[in-house]
Tab-separated table of C-alpha atoms in Angstrom:
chain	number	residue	atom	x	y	z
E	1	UNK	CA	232.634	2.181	-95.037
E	2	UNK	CA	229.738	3.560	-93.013
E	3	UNK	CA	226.147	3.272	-94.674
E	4	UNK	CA	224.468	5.252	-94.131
E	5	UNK	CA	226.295	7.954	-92.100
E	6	UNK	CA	224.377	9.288	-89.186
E	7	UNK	CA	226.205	11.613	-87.603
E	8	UNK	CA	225.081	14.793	-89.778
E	9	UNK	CA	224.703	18.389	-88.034
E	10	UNK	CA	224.615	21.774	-89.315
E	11	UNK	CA	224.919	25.348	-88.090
E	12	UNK	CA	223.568	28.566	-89.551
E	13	UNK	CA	225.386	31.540	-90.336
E	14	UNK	CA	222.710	34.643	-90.650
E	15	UNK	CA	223.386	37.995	-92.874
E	16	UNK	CA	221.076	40.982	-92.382
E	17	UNK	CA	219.075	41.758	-95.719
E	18	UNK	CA	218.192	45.553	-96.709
E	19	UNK	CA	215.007	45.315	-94.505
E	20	UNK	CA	214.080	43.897	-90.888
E	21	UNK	CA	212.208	40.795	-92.841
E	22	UNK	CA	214.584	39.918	-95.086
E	23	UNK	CA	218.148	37.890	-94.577
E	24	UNK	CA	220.395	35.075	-95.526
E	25	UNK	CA	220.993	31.715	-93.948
E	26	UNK	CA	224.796	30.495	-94.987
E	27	UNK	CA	223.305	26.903	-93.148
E	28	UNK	CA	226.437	24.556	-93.286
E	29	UNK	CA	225.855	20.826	-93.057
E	30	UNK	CA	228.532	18.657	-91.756
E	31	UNK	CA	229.130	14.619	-91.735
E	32	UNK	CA	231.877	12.803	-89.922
E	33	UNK	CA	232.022	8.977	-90.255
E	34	UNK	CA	232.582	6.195	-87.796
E	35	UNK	CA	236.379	6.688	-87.746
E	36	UNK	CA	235.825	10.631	-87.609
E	37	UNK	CA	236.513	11.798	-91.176
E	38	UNK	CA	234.310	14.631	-91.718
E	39	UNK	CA	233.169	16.719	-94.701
E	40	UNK	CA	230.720	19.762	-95.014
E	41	UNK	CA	228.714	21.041	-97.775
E	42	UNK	CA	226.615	25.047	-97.828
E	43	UNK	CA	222.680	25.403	-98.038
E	44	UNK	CA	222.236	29.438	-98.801
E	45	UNK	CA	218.541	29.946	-97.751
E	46	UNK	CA	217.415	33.641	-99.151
E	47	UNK	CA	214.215	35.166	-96.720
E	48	UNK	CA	212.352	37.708	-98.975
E	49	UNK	CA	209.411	40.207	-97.707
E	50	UNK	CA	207.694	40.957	-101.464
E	51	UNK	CA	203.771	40.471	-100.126
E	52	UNK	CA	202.718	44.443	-100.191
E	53	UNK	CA	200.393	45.077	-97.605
E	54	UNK	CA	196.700	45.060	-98.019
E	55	UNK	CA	194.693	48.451	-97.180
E	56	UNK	CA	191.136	48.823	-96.307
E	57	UNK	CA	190.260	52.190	-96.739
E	58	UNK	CA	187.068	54.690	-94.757
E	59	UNK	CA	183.754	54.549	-96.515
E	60	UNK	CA	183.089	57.085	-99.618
E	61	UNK	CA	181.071	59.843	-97.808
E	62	UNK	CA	178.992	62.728	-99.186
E	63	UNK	CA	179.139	65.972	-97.002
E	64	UNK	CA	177.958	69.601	-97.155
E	65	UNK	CA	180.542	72.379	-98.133
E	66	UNK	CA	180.572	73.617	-94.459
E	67	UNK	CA	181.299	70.129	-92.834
E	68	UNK	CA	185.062	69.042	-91.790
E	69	UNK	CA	186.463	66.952	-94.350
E	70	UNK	CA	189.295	65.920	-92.178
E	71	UNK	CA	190.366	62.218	-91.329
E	72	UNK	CA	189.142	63.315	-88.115
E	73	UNK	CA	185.858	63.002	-89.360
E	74	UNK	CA	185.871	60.851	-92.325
E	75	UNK	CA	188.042	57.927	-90.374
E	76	UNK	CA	191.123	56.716	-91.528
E	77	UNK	CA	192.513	53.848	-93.781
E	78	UNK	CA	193.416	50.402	-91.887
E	79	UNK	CA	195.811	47.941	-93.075
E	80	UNK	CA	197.354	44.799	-92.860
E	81	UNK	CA	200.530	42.855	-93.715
E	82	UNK	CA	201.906	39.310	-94.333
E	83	UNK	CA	205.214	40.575	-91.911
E	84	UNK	CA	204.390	43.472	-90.504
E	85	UNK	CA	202.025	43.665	-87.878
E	86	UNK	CA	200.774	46.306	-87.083
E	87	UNK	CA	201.653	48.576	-90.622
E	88	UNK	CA	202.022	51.947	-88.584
E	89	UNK	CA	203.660	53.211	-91.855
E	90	UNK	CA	199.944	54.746	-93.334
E	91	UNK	CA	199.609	58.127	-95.090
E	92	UNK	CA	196.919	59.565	-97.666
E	93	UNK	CA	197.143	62.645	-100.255
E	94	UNK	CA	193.380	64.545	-101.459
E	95	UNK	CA	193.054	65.192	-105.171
E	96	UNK	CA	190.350	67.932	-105.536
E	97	UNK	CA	188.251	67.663	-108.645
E	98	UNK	CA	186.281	70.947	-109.036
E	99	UNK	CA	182.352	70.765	-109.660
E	100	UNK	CA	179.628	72.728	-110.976
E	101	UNK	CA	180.022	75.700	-108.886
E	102	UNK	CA	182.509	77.144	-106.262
E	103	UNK	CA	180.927	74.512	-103.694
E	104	UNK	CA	181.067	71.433	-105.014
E	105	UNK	CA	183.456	69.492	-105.704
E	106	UNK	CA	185.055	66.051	-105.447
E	107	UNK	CA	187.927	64.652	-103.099
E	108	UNK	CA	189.992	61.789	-104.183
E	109	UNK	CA	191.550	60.727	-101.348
E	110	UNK	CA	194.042	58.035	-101.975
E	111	UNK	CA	195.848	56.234	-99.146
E	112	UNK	CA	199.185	54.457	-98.928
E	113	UNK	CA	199.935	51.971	-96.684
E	114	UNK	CA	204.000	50.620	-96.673
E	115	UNK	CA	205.449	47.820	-94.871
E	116	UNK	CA	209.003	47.897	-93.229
E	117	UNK	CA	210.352	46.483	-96.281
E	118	UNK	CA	208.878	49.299	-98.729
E	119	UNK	CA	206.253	46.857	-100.402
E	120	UNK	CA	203.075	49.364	-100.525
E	121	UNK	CA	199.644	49.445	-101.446
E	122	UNK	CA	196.792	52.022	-102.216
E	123	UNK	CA	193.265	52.866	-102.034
E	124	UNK	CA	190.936	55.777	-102.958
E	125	UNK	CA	188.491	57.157	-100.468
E	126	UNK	CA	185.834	59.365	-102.522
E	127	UNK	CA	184.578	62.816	-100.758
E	128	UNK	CA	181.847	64.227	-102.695
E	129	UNK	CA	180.822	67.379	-101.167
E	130	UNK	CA	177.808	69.713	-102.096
E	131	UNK	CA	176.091	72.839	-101.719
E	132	UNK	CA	172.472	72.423	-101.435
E	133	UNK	CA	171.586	74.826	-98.539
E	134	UNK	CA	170.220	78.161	-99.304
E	135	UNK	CA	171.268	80.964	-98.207
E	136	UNK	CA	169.133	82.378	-95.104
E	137	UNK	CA	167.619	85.784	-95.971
E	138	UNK	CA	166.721	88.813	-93.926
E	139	UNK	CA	164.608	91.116	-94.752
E	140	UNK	CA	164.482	95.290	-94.497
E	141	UNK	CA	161.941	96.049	-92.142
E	142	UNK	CA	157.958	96.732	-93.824
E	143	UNK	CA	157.523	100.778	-94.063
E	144	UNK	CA	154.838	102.963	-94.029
E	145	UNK	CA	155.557	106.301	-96.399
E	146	UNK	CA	154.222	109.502	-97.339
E	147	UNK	CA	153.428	109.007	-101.518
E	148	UNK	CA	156.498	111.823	-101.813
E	149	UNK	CA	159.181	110.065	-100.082
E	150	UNK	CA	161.921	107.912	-101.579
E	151	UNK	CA	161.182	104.391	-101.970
E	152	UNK	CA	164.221	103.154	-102.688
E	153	UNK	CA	166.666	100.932	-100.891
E	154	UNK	CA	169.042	103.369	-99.857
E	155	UNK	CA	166.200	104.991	-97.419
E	156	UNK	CA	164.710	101.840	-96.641
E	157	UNK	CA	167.340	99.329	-96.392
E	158	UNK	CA	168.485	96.781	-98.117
E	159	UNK	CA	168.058	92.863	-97.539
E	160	UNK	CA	170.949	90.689	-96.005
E	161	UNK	CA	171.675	86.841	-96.078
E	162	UNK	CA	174.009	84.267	-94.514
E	163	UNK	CA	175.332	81.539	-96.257
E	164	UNK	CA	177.181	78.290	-94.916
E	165	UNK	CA	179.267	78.003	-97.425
E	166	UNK	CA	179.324	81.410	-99.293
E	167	UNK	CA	180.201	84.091	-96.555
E	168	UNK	CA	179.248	86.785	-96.880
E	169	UNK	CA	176.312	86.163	-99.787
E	170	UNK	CA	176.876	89.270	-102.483
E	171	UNK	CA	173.893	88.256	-105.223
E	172	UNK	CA	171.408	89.958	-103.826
E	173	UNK	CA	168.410	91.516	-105.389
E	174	UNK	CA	164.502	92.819	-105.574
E	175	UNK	CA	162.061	92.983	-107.810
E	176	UNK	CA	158.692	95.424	-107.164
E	177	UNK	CA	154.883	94.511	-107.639
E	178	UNK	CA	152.923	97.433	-107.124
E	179	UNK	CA	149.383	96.870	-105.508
E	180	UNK	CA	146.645	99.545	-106.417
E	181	UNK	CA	144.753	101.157	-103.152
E	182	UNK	CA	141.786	103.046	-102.641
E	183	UNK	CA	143.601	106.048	-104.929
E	184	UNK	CA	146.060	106.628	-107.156
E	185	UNK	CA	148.620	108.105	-104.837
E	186	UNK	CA	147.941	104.818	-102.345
E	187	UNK	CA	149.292	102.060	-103.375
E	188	UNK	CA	151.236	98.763	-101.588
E	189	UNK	CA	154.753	98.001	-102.785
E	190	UNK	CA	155.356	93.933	-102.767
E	191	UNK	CA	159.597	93.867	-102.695
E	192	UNK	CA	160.735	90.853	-103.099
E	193	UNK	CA	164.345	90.170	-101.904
E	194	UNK	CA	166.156	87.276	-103.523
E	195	UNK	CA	169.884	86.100	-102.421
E	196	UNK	CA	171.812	83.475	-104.342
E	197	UNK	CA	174.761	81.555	-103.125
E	198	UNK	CA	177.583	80.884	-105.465
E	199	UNK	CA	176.202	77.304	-105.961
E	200	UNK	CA	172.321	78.817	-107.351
E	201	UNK	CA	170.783	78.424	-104.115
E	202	UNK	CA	168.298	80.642	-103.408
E	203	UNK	CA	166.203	82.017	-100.881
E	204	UNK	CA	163.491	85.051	-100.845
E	205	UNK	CA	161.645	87.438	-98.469
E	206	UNK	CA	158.812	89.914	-98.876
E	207	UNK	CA	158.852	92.991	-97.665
E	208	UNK	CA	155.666	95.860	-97.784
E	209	UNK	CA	156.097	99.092	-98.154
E	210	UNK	CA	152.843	101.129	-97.858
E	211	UNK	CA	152.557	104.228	-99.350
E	212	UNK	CA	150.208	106.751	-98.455
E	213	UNK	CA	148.522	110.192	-99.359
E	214	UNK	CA	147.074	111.910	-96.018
E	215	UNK	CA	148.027	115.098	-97.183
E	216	UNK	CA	145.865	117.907	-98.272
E	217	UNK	CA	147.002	119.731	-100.994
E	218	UNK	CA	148.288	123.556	-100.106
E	219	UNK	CA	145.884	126.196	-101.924
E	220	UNK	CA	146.540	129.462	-102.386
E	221	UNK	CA	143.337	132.065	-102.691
E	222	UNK	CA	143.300	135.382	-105.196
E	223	UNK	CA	143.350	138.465	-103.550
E	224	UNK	CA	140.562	140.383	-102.248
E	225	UNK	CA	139.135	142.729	-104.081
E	226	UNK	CA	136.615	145.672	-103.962
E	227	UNK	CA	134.409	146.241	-107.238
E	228	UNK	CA	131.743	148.405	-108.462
E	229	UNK	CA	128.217	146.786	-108.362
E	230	UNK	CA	128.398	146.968	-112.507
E	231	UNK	CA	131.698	144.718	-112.626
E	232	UNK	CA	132.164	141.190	-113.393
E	233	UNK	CA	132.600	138.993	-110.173
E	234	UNK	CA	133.354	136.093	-112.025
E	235	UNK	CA	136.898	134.383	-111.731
E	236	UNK	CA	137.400	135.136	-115.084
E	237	UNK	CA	138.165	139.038	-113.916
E	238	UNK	CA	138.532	138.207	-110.128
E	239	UNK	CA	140.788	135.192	-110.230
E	240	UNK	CA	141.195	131.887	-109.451
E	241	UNK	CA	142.906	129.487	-107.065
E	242	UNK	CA	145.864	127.569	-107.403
E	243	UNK	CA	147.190	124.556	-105.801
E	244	UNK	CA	150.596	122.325	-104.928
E	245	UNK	CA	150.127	118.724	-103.742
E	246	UNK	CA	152.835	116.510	-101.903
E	247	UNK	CA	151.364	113.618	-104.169
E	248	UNK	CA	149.334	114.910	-107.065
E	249	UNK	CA	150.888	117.570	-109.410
E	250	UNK	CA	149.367	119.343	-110.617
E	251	UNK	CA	146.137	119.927	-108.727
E	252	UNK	CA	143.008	120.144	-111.326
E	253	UNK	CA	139.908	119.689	-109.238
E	254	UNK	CA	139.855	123.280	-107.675
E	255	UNK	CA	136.284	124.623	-107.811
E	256	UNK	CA	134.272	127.565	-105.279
E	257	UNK	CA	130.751	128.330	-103.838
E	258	UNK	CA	129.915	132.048	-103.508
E	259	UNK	CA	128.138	132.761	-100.055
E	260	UNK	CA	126.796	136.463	-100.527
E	261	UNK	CA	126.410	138.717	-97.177
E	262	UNK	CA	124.151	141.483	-97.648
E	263	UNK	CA	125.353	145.259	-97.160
E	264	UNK	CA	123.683	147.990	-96.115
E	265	UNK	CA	121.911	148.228	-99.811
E	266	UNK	CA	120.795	145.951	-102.290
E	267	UNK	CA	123.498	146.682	-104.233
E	268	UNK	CA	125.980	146.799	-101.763
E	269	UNK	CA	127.138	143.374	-100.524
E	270	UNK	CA	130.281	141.038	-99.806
E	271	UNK	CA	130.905	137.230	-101.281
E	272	UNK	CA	132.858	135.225	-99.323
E	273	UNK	CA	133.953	133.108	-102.054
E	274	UNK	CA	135.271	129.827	-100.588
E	275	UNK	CA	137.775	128.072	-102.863
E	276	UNK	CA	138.595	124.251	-102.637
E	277	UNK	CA	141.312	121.814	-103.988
E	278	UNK	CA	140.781	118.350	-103.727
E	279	UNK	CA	143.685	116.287	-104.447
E	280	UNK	CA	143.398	112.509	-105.968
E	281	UNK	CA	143.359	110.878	-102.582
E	282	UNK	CA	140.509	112.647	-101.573
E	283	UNK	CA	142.199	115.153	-99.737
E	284	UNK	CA	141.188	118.161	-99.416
E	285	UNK	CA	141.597	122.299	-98.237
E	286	UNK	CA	139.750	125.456	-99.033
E	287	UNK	CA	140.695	129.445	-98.744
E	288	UNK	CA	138.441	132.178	-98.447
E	289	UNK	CA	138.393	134.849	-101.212
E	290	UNK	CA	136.101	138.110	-100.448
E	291	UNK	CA	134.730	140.146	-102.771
E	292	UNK	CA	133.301	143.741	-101.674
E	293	UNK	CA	130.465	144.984	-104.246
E	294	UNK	CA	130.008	148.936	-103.758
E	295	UNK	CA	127.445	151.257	-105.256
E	296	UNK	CA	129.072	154.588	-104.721
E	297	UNK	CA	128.000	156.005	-108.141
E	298	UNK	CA	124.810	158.478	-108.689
E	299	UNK	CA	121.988	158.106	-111.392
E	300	UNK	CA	122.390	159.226	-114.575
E	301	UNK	CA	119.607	161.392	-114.812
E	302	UNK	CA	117.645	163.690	-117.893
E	303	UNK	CA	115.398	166.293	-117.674
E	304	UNK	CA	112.201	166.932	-119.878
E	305	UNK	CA	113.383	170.069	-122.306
E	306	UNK	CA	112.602	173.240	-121.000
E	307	UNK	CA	109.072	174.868	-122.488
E	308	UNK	CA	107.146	177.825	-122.859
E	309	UNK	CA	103.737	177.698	-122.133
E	310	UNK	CA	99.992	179.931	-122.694
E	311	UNK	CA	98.877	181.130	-119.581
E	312	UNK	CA	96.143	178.696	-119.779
E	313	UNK	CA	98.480	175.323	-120.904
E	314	UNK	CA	98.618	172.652	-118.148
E	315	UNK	CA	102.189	172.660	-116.807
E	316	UNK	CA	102.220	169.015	-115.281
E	317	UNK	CA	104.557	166.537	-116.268
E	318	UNK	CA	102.039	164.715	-118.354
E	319	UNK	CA	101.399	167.473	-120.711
E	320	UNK	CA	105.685	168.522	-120.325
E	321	UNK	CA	107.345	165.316	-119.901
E	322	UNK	CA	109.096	163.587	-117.293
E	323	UNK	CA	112.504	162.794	-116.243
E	324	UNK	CA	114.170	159.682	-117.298
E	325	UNK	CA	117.758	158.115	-115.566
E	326	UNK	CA	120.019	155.184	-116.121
E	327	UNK	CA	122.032	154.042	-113.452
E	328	UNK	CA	125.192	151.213	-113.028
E	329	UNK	CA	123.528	149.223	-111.066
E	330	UNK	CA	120.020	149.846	-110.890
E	331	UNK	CA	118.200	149.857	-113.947
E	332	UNK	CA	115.852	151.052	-114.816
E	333	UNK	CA	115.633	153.925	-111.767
E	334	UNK	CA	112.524	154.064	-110.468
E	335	UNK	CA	112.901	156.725	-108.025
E	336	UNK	CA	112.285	159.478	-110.010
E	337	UNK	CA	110.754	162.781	-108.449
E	338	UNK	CA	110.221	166.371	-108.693
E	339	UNK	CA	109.966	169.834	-107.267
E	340	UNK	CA	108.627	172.921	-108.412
E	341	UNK	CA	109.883	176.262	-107.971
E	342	UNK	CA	107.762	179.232	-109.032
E	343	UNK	CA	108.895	182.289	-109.878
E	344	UNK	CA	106.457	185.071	-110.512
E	345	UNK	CA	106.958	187.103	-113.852
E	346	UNK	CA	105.830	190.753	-114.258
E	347	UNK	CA	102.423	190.245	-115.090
E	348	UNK	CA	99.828	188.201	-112.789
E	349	UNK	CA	99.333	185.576	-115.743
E	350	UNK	CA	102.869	185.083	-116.233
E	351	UNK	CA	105.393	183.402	-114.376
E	352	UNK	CA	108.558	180.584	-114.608
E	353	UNK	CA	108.527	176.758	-112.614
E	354	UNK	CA	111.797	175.976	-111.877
E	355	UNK	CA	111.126	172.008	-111.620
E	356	UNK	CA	114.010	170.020	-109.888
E	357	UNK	CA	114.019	166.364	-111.140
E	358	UNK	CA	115.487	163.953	-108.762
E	359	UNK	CA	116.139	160.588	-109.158
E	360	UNK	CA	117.584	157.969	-106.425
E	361	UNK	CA	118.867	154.079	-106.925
E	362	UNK	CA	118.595	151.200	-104.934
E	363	UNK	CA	121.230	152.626	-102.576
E	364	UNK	CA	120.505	156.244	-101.836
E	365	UNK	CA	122.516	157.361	-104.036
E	366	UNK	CA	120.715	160.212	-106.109
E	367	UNK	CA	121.193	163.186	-108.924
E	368	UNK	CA	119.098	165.692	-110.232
E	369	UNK	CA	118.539	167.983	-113.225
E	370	UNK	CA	116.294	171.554	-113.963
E	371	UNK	CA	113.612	171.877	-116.296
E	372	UNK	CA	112.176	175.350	-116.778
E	373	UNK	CA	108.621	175.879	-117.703
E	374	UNK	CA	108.198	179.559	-118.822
């Protein structure tokens, strides 16, 4: 009857979905006609949230071992959504890929952002973090040693090092270059520390150790002695010095120079022999070795044979002979001298010469003998 009908309302009827952005509108439409007869008819309208949201996550970043890795530092992801507004609902879990050494190594930090209807989204933050700092190095103090002393780095020292990733730094090592000096036992030793880090990092430091030989090498003299004029004085039969050395072992340059004192005869006399050790360095010290020469023993001496003469022979020693003497240290004797003694015999024309030879050396020392001329 009524064309068209214009009287046409509705009223909604909403259900809760499972989330805060989704629901269902039971929206029932009603028309009643001029003369009130009415009917209605259902429109089910569904609301859906399916959109995930959409993340924006922190720049990659590249960062030494020691620096903070955190979110604190790095930032944090961001994100945004078609319902929700702001999504507050934004977490992250780090993936560590290991690297080339202890100290480097990858994050994969992948965040998740989810709406209030579950609908989620991800993205991956990269973290590469290295290890290119070496370690910092200290060294053992530089020395100055005697040649005899330990070099070694248990008496002096060993090197230490700091690390800011690798704490505490355990690869650490020297190597020696020795440096000649002015002598063998002198000598400059170049140790070179090195420390690694457990990435290869490395750092050095030198430190000198100079060694030196100032000391003079400890001699020992033979004994003193007293000899007879006639024996050797060499060291051969007198001895010889020895020598230590702190530095140089054994000692070999050991020589002496004889200094000889008269006595109170030419054959009488002392020698200071000095002795001397010189060392390879230079160094050197010297004892005093004396050596007492004595005469103390008396000519040898020989008498002319006895003879027996005419009353009218010539008794002298040219026509009778002389005396003759050897001596151990003066030779030939020089000294040689005579007496006569004359005894009568029982006639005027006869008669015996008792003559005393005497001979003296060099040093007083003297002997004699008795030829008789009858």
């Amino acid at each position: 009857c009524t064309d068209p009908v214009t009287d046409i309302t509705y009223s909604d009827n909403t259900i809760p979905g499972g989330c805060p952005h989704e629901e269902t509108i039971e929206r029932t439409w009603t028309a009643v006609d001029e003369c009130g007869h009415s009917s209605t008819c259902l429109q089910v309208i569904t609301r859906l949230d399916l959109t995930p949201p959409v993340v924006n996550c922190p720049s990659d970043a590249t960062i030494n071992s020691e620096e903070d890795s955190t979110t604190a530092s790095l930032g944090e992801a961001t994100a945004t959504d078609n319902c929700t507004d702001p999504v507050t609902d934004i977490s992250y879990s780090d993936n560590t890929i290991a690297g080339s050494c202890p100290n480097s190594y990858t994050i994969e930090r992948t965040w998740t952002a989810v709406d209030e209807c579950g609908n989620q989204s991800t993205c991956v933050q990269t973290i590469t973090v290295v290890d290119e700092e070496a370690p910092v190095i200290t060294c053992p103090s530089d020395a100055t040693i005697n040649c005899e002393d330990d070099s070694s780095p248990a008496t002096l020292g060993d090197a230490t090092a700091t690390d800011n990733c690798t704490d505490p730094v355990t690869d650490i090592s020297y190597s020696d270059n020795q440096v000649g000096g002015s002598c063998p036992n002198e000598y400059t030793i170049e140790r070179t520390w090195t420390a690694v880090d457990e990435c290869g990092n490395s750092s050095t430091c030198l430190q000198l150790i100079t060694v030196l030989d100032e000391e003079a090498p400890v001699i020992s003299c033979p004994i003193d002695v007293t000899i007879n004029c006639e024996d050797d004085t060499s060291p051969v039969s007198q001895g010889e010095a020895t020598a230590t050395d702190n530095c140089t072992d054994p000692v070999t340059d050991i020589s002496y120079n004889d200094n000889q004192i008269p006595g109170s005869c030419p054959n009488s006399y002392t020698i200071e022999r000095t002795w001397t050790a010189v060392d390879e360095c230079g160094n050197s010290s010297t004892c005093l070795q004396l050596i007492t020469v004595v005469d103390e023993e008396s000519p040898v001496i020989t008498c002319p044979a006895d003879v027996t003469l005419g009353c009218n022979d010539d008794t002298g020693p040219v026509a009778n002979g002389s005396a003759t003497a050897t001596d151990n240290c003066t030779d030939p004797v020089t000294d040689i001298t005579y007496s006569d003694n004359t005894i009568p015999g029982g006639c005027p024309h006869e008669e015996t010469i008792e003559r005393t030879w005497t001979a003296v050396d060099e040093c007083g020392h003297s002997s004699t003998c008795l030829q008789v001329i009858t």
